[in-house]
Structure formats: structure tokens, C-alpha cells
Tab-separated table of C-alpha atoms in Angstrom:
chain	number	residue	atom	x	y	z
A	1	MET	CA	0.000	0.000	0.000
A	2	THR	CA	1.377	3.391	-0.911
A	3	THR	CA	0.658	6.499	1.024
A	4	THR	CA	0.284	9.836	-0.607
A	5	GLN	CA	1.330	12.944	1.169
A	6	ARG	CA	-1.391	15.526	1.550
A	7	PRO	CA	-0.554	19.006	0.313
A	8	MET	CA	0.360	21.469	3.031
A	9	ARG	CA	-2.236	23.902	4.260
A	10	ALA	CA	-1.542	27.487	3.198
A	11	ASP	CA	-0.403	28.539	6.697
A	12	ALA	CA	1.869	25.491	7.003
A	13	ARG	CA	3.378	26.244	3.566
A	14	ARG	CA	4.011	29.871	4.635
A	15	ASN	CA	5.684	28.710	7.843
A	16	TYR	CA	7.809	26.226	5.895
A	17	GLU	CA	8.966	28.906	3.451
A	18	ARG	CA	9.673	31.390	6.268
A	19	LEU	CA	11.718	28.757	8.088
A	20	LEU	CA	13.772	28.065	4.952
A	21	ALA	CA	14.412	31.783	4.410
A	22	ALA	CA	15.387	32.266	8.056
A	23	ALA	CA	17.656	29.209	7.928
A	24	ARG	CA	19.409	30.467	4.781
A	25	ASP	CA	20.087	33.796	6.489
A	26	ALA	CA	21.222	32.162	9.728
A	27	PHE	CA	23.473	29.663	7.941
A	28	ALA	CA	24.991	32.483	5.867
A	29	GLY	CA	25.773	34.468	8.996
A	30	HIS	CA	26.604	31.760	11.512
A	31	GLY	CA	27.204	28.534	9.575
A	32	THR	CA	25.236	25.322	9.674
A	33	GLU	CA	25.474	25.199	13.474
A	34	ALA	CA	23.323	28.347	13.806
A	35	SER	CA	20.812	28.265	16.631
A	36	LEU	CA	17.588	26.511	15.656
A	37	GLU	CA	15.756	28.584	18.267
A	38	ASP	CA	17.010	31.767	16.581
A	39	ILE	CA	15.900	30.432	13.192
A	40	ALA	CA	12.396	29.727	14.530
A	41	ARG	CA	12.236	33.148	16.192
A	42	SER	CA	13.391	34.872	12.996
A	43	ALA	CA	10.704	32.999	11.028
A	44	GLU	CA	8.163	34.102	13.671
A	45	VAL	CA	7.174	30.550	14.547
A	46	GLY	CA	7.665	28.399	17.601
A	47	ILE	CA	10.451	25.836	17.880
A	48	GLY	CA	7.802	23.100	17.732
A	49	THR	CA	6.784	24.299	14.280
A	50	LEU	CA	10.401	24.139	13.155
A	51	TYR	CA	10.729	20.560	14.423
A	52	ARG	CA	7.391	19.554	12.858
A	53	HIS	CA	8.748	20.568	9.451
A	54	PHE	CA	12.395	19.597	10.078
A	55	PRO	CA	12.835	16.939	12.761
A	56	THR	CA	16.639	17.321	12.748
A	57	ARG	CA	19.213	19.981	11.904
A	58	ARG	CA	20.335	17.868	8.941
A	59	ALA	CA	16.763	17.751	7.597
A	60	LEU	CA	16.745	21.559	7.660
A	61	ILE	CA	20.159	21.723	5.972
A	62	GLU	CA	18.924	19.270	3.312
A	63	ALA	CA	15.888	21.431	2.571
A	64	VAL	CA	18.021	24.581	2.359
A	65	LEU	CA	20.476	22.846	-0.001
A	66	HIS	CA	17.855	21.286	-2.267
A	67	ASP	CA	17.895	23.948	-4.994
A	68	GLY	CA	21.707	24.031	-5.054
A	69	ILE	CA	21.887	20.250	-5.458
A	70	VAL	CA	19.378	20.374	-8.315
A	71	THR	CA	21.452	23.120	-9.956
A	72	LEU	CA	24.686	21.127	-9.605
A	73	ASP	CA	23.034	18.080	-11.143
A	74	ALA	CA	21.734	20.185	-14.055
A	75	GLN	CA	25.194	21.704	-14.541
A	76	ALA	CA	26.700	18.214	-14.688
A	77	ARG	CA	24.165	17.150	-17.330
A	78	GLU	CA	24.915	20.245	-19.378
A	79	LEU	CA	28.677	19.768	-19.056
A	80	LEU	CA	28.357	16.233	-20.439
A	81	GLN	CA	27.931	17.953	-23.818
A	82	SER	CA	31.193	19.881	-23.492
A	83	PRO	CA	33.822	19.096	-26.148
A	84	SER	CA	36.503	18.636	-23.463
A	85	PRO	CA	35.628	15.941	-20.905
A	86	GLU	CA	38.547	16.993	-18.689
A	87	GLU	CA	37.575	20.658	-18.641
A	88	ALA	CA	33.930	19.736	-18.071
A	89	LEU	CA	34.848	17.709	-14.987
A	90	LEU	CA	37.134	20.428	-13.614
A	91	GLU	CA	34.498	23.114	-14.197
A	92	TRP	CA	31.909	21.039	-12.341
A	93	LEU	CA	34.359	20.514	-9.474
A	94	ARG	CA	34.689	24.306	-9.225
A	95	HIS	CA	30.887	24.584	-9.051
A	96	LEU	CA	30.875	21.876	-6.384
A	97	MET	CA	33.556	23.764	-4.436
A	98	ALA	CA	31.490	26.948	-4.560
A	99	HIS	CA	28.489	24.991	-3.266
A	100	ALA	CA	30.473	23.312	-0.472
A	101	THR	CA	31.645	26.714	0.758
A	102	THR	CA	28.179	28.304	0.733
A	103	TYR	CA	27.852	27.927	4.510
A	104	ARG	CA	30.514	27.430	7.161
A	105	GLY	CA	30.236	23.845	8.405
A	106	LEU	CA	28.548	22.533	5.273
A	107	ALA	CA	31.593	20.628	4.004
A	108	ALA	CA	31.895	18.768	7.322
A	109	ALA	CA	28.172	17.958	7.336
A	110	LEU	CA	28.371	16.561	3.804
A	111	MET	CA	31.533	14.574	4.594
A	112	SER	CA	29.928	12.931	7.601
A	113	SER	CA	26.836	12.019	5.559
A	114	ILE	CA	28.413	10.582	2.405
A	115	ASP	CA	28.574	7.041	3.841
A	116	ASP	CA	25.512	7.240	6.109
A	117	PRO	CA	22.300	6.153	4.333
A	118	GLY	CA	20.391	7.086	7.508
A	119	SER	CA	21.418	10.741	7.239
A	120	GLU	CA	18.993	13.256	5.793
A	121	LEU	CA	21.914	14.594	3.718
A	122	TYR	CA	22.715	11.200	2.185
A	123	GLY	CA	20.351	11.758	-0.748
A	124	SER	CA	22.121	14.998	-1.624
A	125	CYS	CA	25.499	13.295	-1.367
A	126	GLU	CA	24.264	10.494	-3.605
A	127	THR	CA	22.984	12.973	-6.209
A	128	LEU	CA	26.329	14.789	-6.193
A	129	GLN	CA	28.188	11.499	-6.458
A	130	ASN	CA	26.096	10.384	-9.433
A	131	SER	CA	26.615	13.728	-11.162
A	132	GLY	CA	30.357	13.546	-10.605
A	133	ASP	CA	30.469	9.879	-11.655
A	134	ARG	CA	29.036	10.669	-15.091
A	135	LEU	CA	31.544	13.451	-15.738
A	136	LEU	CA	34.406	11.417	-14.294
A	137	ALA	CA	33.625	8.349	-16.427
A	138	ARG	CA	33.591	10.485	-19.551
A	139	ALA	CA	36.944	12.121	-18.678
A	140	GLN	CA	38.454	8.724	-17.818
A	141	SER	CA	37.215	7.227	-21.101
A	142	ALA	CA	38.939	10.081	-22.913
A	143	GLY	CA	42.177	9.165	-21.108
A	144	ALA	CA	42.374	12.574	-19.433
A	145	ILE	CA	41.819	11.549	-15.801
A	146	ARG	CA	43.398	8.763	-13.773
A	147	PRO	CA	41.444	5.499	-14.021
A	148	ASP	CA	41.816	4.698	-10.299
A	149	LEU	CA	39.804	7.731	-9.183
A	150	THR	CA	36.178	7.303	-8.047
A	151	GLY	CA	33.278	9.711	-7.762
A	152	THR	CA	33.392	9.312	-3.989
A	153	ASP	CA	37.060	10.322	-4.084
A	154	LEU	CA	36.090	13.511	-5.925
A	155	ILE	CA	33.364	14.453	-3.446
A	156	ARG	CA	35.672	13.790	-0.502
A	157	LEU	CA	38.533	15.776	-2.034
A	158	VAL	CA	36.384	18.806	-2.804
A	159	ASN	CA	34.757	18.769	0.628
A	160	ALA	CA	38.147	18.351	2.304
A	161	ILE	CA	39.451	21.371	0.397
A	162	ALA	CA	36.329	23.356	1.337
A	163	TRP	CA	36.829	22.378	4.988
A	164	ALA	CA	40.498	23.372	4.822
A	165	GLY	CA	39.496	26.692	3.289
A	166	GLU	CA	37.152	27.324	6.215
A	167	HIS	CA	39.906	26.602	8.727
A	168	GLY	CA	43.073	27.802	7.119
A	169	GLY	CA	42.652	30.806	4.944
A	170	ASN	CA	41.484	31.592	1.491
A	171	GLU	CA	43.374	28.991	-0.551
A	172	ALA	CA	40.565	26.719	-1.743
A	173	ASP	CA	40.984	27.638	-5.422
A	174	ARG	CA	44.737	27.050	-5.322
A	175	LEU	CA	44.269	23.719	-3.528
A	176	LEU	CA	41.666	22.637	-6.071
A	177	ASP	CA	44.112	23.467	-8.885
A	178	LEU	CA	46.777	21.344	-7.172
A	179	VAL	CA	44.355	18.431	-6.803
A	180	ALA	CA	43.266	18.818	-10.439
A	181	ASP	CA	46.889	18.357	-11.495
A	182	GLY	CA	46.987	15.128	-9.499
A	183	LEU	CA	43.804	13.850	-11.143
A	184	ARG	CA	45.222	13.986	-14.648
A	185	THR	CA	46.843	10.981	-16.238
A	186	ARG	CA	50.624	11.025	-16.112
A	187	ASP	CA	51.096	11.316	-19.873
A	188	ARG	CA	49.288	14.687	-20.034
């Protein structure tokens, strides 16, 4: 038996949207560990309303990230048409890096969820992995990227660089360029 989810009442939909907007602002200012109580207060709802919509912090982060994940997946699909598989992959990794640095603490949250199917962020990680896998396979088939690299490796590397950028200065772009050099096959 399948269950269908009823559409939200208009007031519940408004509260949901206000919570997302407040969370985006709070995450931008204070990172993903921003106070949930402050987010609820900013959205002008009670903390119970926040938890009714988002039972965990990660569920709230997932909802906030949804549009960005959809955009990254669309970018990957578009880049599959690029004449240079290597450049397409590297461009998508730059987009992924920009996404991973959207909010302080996001890279760590994604890293801890990549292998945890029980995490609310796992679906996002899986979507990113699938997007990266398609671009990676194409670049590997062209002989441009090392054959021993996996999509999971890519996600971990980019998130590790984003985390390092949060904790050690503004060198994420330079570190990504260094990693990109290591991804290429030796004869290039």
C-alpha cells in the first residue's frame, strides 16, 4: 500500500517557506550550526513548528540545499555535452567547491553524511556522487583523468578542500588546482 502525502495547508506552507528563508540567512551568517531557536524566532514561529517541518538539523540543511543540489546536477548534465571531458569535470568541481563553501560547516556535514544512508543529507550526497560519476567516467574514457579515481574520491577531495578553506585561509581555489593536477593521467 502506498501512502500519498497531503498538500500542506496554506499557513503550514508559509511557515515552511519562512523557516527556509530564516535558515538560509542564519546559515549564511553563523554557519550550519546556527541556533535553531534563533531560526524559529526569525521565522516568527515556535520551535515546535520548526521541528514539525524539520525533525533534525540535517533535515533543515537538506531542505536549504535542495535547490543548489538540483542546480549542480543540471550543470553536470549540461557539461556532459562539453567538447573537453577533462575541462567539463574540472568546471563542475569548481561549481561543487562553490556549493560546499556556501555555509561554514557545510563541508563537514556533507563529509559525515556521504557514507551514512540514515542521514537526511545522504540523498544529496548520492545525487552529487552520481553527477560527478558521469563526468568522471567520460573524462576517464577520454584518457584525461586517472582510471583509479572514483566519484566518492572527488566528493571527498572537494569537501576536504572546502573544509580546509574554512579553517586555514582563502586557498581553496589554489588547492583545487593542485588536486586537479593530481587527477590527470601522467602522460598529459
